[in-house]
């Protein structure tokens, strides 16, 4: 059965590799990125691909993108929360703006997308959520305290969701 995958941060890295595997398996892809043009060139413009500009930190934009994806494909079977970035610097050296920025994307962005997709999954009584974390979600390292703390948060959210959605 063909599944519909929504992948955040699909333009490069792990997100792009997962997107390629989704298409190779014959599934449908909703690729969300900040720069839509580069992603359309990468994945094409077939009926099975929808590329959307979406900043995970903008809740209004997230809701609109999810509504567009649901309108086109009817449901989202697999959500891959991949969008995120690292912040290298000692805890005392990272500015409040830098810390807030990485939390906005890595934690609050993941929550925005998850909250927007879950009502449809509940309605269909099916779906999978894959939250991309890091070894840094289990163990922190000097210079990576802020980044790792966001991944610790992702681990906690994921554990709670597992119980809540069971």
CSV table of C-alpha atoms in Angstrom, one decimal:
chain,number,residue,atom,x,y,z
A,1,UNK,CA,0.0,0.0,0.0
A,2,UNK,CA,1.3,3.4,-1.0
A,3,UNK,CA,2.0,5.6,2.1
A,4,UNK,CA,2.3,9.4,2.3
A,5,UNK,CA,5.3,10.7,4.1
A,6,UNK,CA,5.8,14.3,5.4
A,7,UNK,CA,9.4,15.1,6.0
A,8,UNK,CA,10.6,18.4,7.5
A,9,UNK,CA,14.0,19.7,6.5
A,10,UNK,CA,13.9,17.5,3.4
A,11,UNK,CA,16.4,19.6,1.3
A,12,UNK,CA,19.6,18.1,2.6
A,13,UNK,CA,21.3,15.6,4.9
A,14,UNK,CA,19.2,12.9,6.6
A,15,UNK,CA,15.9,14.5,5.4
A,16,UNK,CA,17.0,14.4,1.8
A,17,UNK,CA,18.2,10.8,2.0
A,18,UNK,CA,14.9,9.7,3.7
A,19,UNK,CA,13.0,11.5,0.9
A,20,UNK,CA,14.9,9.7,-1.8
A,21,UNK,CA,14.2,6.4,-0.1
A,22,UNK,CA,10.5,7.2,0.1
A,23,UNK,CA,10.3,7.9,-3.6
A,24,UNK,CA,12.4,4.9,-4.4
A,25,UNK,CA,9.9,2.7,-2.5
A,26,UNK,CA,7.0,4.2,-4.6
A,27,UNK,CA,5.5,6.2,-1.7
A,28,UNK,CA,4.2,9.7,-1.8
A,29,UNK,CA,6.3,12.6,-0.5
A,30,UNK,CA,5.5,15.9,1.1
A,31,UNK,CA,8.9,17.6,1.4
A,32,UNK,CA,8.9,20.7,3.5
A,33,UNK,CA,11.8,23.1,3.3
A,34,UNK,CA,12.6,26.7,3.7
A,35,UNK,CA,13.7,27.0,0.0
A,36,UNK,CA,11.1,25.4,-2.2
A,37,UNK,CA,12.9,25.8,-5.5
A,38,UNK,CA,15.9,23.8,-4.6
A,39,UNK,CA,13.8,20.9,-3.3
A,40,UNK,CA,11.6,20.9,-6.5
A,41,UNK,CA,14.7,20.5,-8.6
A,42,UNK,CA,15.9,17.7,-6.3
A,43,UNK,CA,12.7,15.6,-6.1
A,44,UNK,CA,10.8,16.7,-9.2
A,45,UNK,CA,7.2,17.7,-9.7
A,46,UNK,CA,5.3,14.4,-10.2
A,47,UNK,CA,1.8,13.7,-8.8
A,48,UNK,CA,3.4,11.8,-5.9
A,49,UNK,CA,5.6,14.8,-4.8
A,50,UNK,CA,4.4,17.9,-3.0
A,51,UNK,CA,7.1,20.4,-2.1
A,52,UNK,CA,6.1,23.1,0.4
A,53,UNK,CA,7.9,26.1,1.9
A,54,UNK,CA,7.4,25.7,5.6
A,55,UNK,CA,9.3,27.3,8.5
A,56,UNK,CA,8.6,24.9,11.4
A,57,UNK,CA,8.9,27.9,13.9
A,58,UNK,CA,5.9,29.6,12.3
A,59,UNK,CA,2.8,27.8,13.6
A,60,UNK,CA,0.4,29.5,11.2
A,61,UNK,CA,2.6,28.5,8.2
A,62,UNK,CA,2.9,24.9,9.6
A,63,UNK,CA,-0.9,24.6,9.9
A,64,UNK,CA,-1.4,26.0,6.3
A,65,UNK,CA,1.2,23.6,4.9
A,66,UNK,CA,-0.3,20.6,6.7
A,67,UNK,CA,-3.8,21.6,5.4
A,68,UNK,CA,-2.4,21.8,1.8
A,69,UNK,CA,-0.8,18.3,2.2
A,70,UNK,CA,-4.0,16.8,3.5
A,71,UNK,CA,-6.0,18.4,0.7
A,72,UNK,CA,-3.7,16.9,-1.9
A,73,UNK,CA,-3.1,13.4,-0.4
A,74,UNK,CA,-6.0,12.9,2.0
A,75,UNK,CA,-3.8,11.8,4.9
A,76,UNK,CA,-0.2,11.7,6.2
A,77,UNK,CA,0.8,8.2,7.2
A,78,UNK,CA,4.4,9.0,8.4
A,79,UNK,CA,5.7,12.2,9.8
A,80,UNK,CA,9.4,12.6,10.0
A,81,UNK,CA,10.4,15.6,12.2
A,82,UNK,CA,13.9,16.1,10.9
A,83,UNK,CA,14.3,19.9,10.7
A,84,UNK,CA,16.9,21.2,13.1
A,85,UNK,CA,20.3,22.6,13.5
A,86,UNK,CA,23.3,22.5,15.9
A,87,UNK,CA,24.8,25.1,18.1
A,88,UNK,CA,28.4,24.8,19.1
A,89,UNK,CA,29.6,26.8,22.0
A,90,UNK,CA,30.1,26.6,25.8
A,91,UNK,CA,26.8,27.1,27.7
A,92,UNK,CA,28.0,30.4,29.2
A,93,UNK,CA,29.1,31.7,25.8
A,94,UNK,CA,25.8,31.1,23.9
A,95,UNK,CA,23.6,34.2,23.8
A,96,UNK,CA,20.0,34.2,24.7
A,97,UNK,CA,19.1,34.8,21.1
A,98,UNK,CA,21.2,31.8,19.9
A,99,UNK,CA,19.6,29.5,22.6
A,100,UNK,CA,16.1,30.7,21.8
A,101,UNK,CA,16.7,30.2,18.0
A,102,UNK,CA,17.9,26.6,18.4
A,103,UNK,CA,15.0,25.7,20.8
A,104,UNK,CA,12.5,27.4,18.4
A,105,UNK,CA,13.5,25.1,15.6
A,106,UNK,CA,14.6,21.9,17.3
A,107,UNK,CA,11.9,21.7,20.0
A,108,UNK,CA,9.0,24.1,19.4
A,109,UNK,CA,9.1,23.5,15.7
A,110,UNK,CA,8.8,19.8,16.2
A,111,UNK,CA,5.9,20.4,18.5
A,112,UNK,CA,4.2,22.7,16.0
A,113,UNK,CA,4.4,20.1,13.2
A,114,UNK,CA,3.4,17.2,15.5
A,115,UNK,CA,0.3,19.1,16.8
A,116,UNK,CA,-0.7,20.0,13.3
A,117,UNK,CA,-0.5,16.4,11.9
A,118,UNK,CA,-1.9,14.5,14.9
A,119,UNK,CA,-5.6,15.3,14.5
A,120,UNK,CA,-5.6,13.7,11.0
A,121,UNK,CA,-3.7,10.7,12.3
A,122,UNK,CA,-6.2,10.3,15.1
A,123,UNK,CA,-9.1,10.6,12.7
A,124,UNK,CA,-7.7,7.8,10.5
A,125,UNK,CA,-6.6,5.9,13.6
A,126,UNK,CA,-3.2,5.2,12.1
A,127,UNK,CA,0.2,6.8,11.5
A,128,UNK,CA,3.7,6.9,12.6
A,129,UNK,CA,5.8,9.8,13.9
A,130,UNK,CA,9.6,9.6,13.6
A,131,UNK,CA,11.5,12.3,15.6
A,132,UNK,CA,15.1,12.6,14.5
A,133,UNK,CA,17.2,13.0,17.6
A,134,UNK,CA,20.9,12.5,18.2
A,135,UNK,CA,23.3,10.7,20.4
A,136,UNK,CA,23.3,14.1,22.1
A,137,UNK,CA,19.8,13.3,23.3
A,138,UNK,CA,21.3,10.7,25.6
A,139,UNK,CA,24.6,12.2,26.5
A,140,UNK,CA,25.9,15.8,26.4
A,141,UNK,CA,29.4,16.9,25.5
A,142,UNK,CA,31.5,20.0,26.2
A,143,UNK,CA,30.6,22.7,23.7
A,144,UNK,CA,27.3,21.1,22.7
A,145,UNK,CA,25.3,21.6,25.9
A,146,UNK,CA,22.6,23.8,24.4
A,147,UNK,CA,22.1,21.6,21.3
A,148,UNK,CA,22.1,18.4,23.3
A,149,UNK,CA,19.6,19.9,25.7
A,150,UNK,CA,17.2,20.3,22.7
A,151,UNK,CA,17.7,16.7,21.8
A,152,UNK,CA,17.1,15.6,25.4
A,153,UNK,CA,13.8,17.5,25.1
A,154,UNK,CA,13.0,15.6,21.8
A,155,UNK,CA,13.6,12.3,23.6
A,156,UNK,CA,11.3,13.3,26.4
A,157,UNK,CA,8.5,14.5,24.1
A,158,UNK,CA,8.9,11.3,22.0
A,159,UNK,CA,8.6,9.1,25.1
A,160,UNK,CA,5.5,10.9,26.3
A,161,UNK,CA,3.9,10.7,22.8
A,162,UNK,CA,4.5,7.0,22.7
A,163,UNK,CA,2.4,6.5,25.8
A,164,UNK,CA,-0.2,9.1,24.9
A,165,UNK,CA,-0.8,7.7,21.4
A,166,UNK,CA,-0.7,4.0,22.3
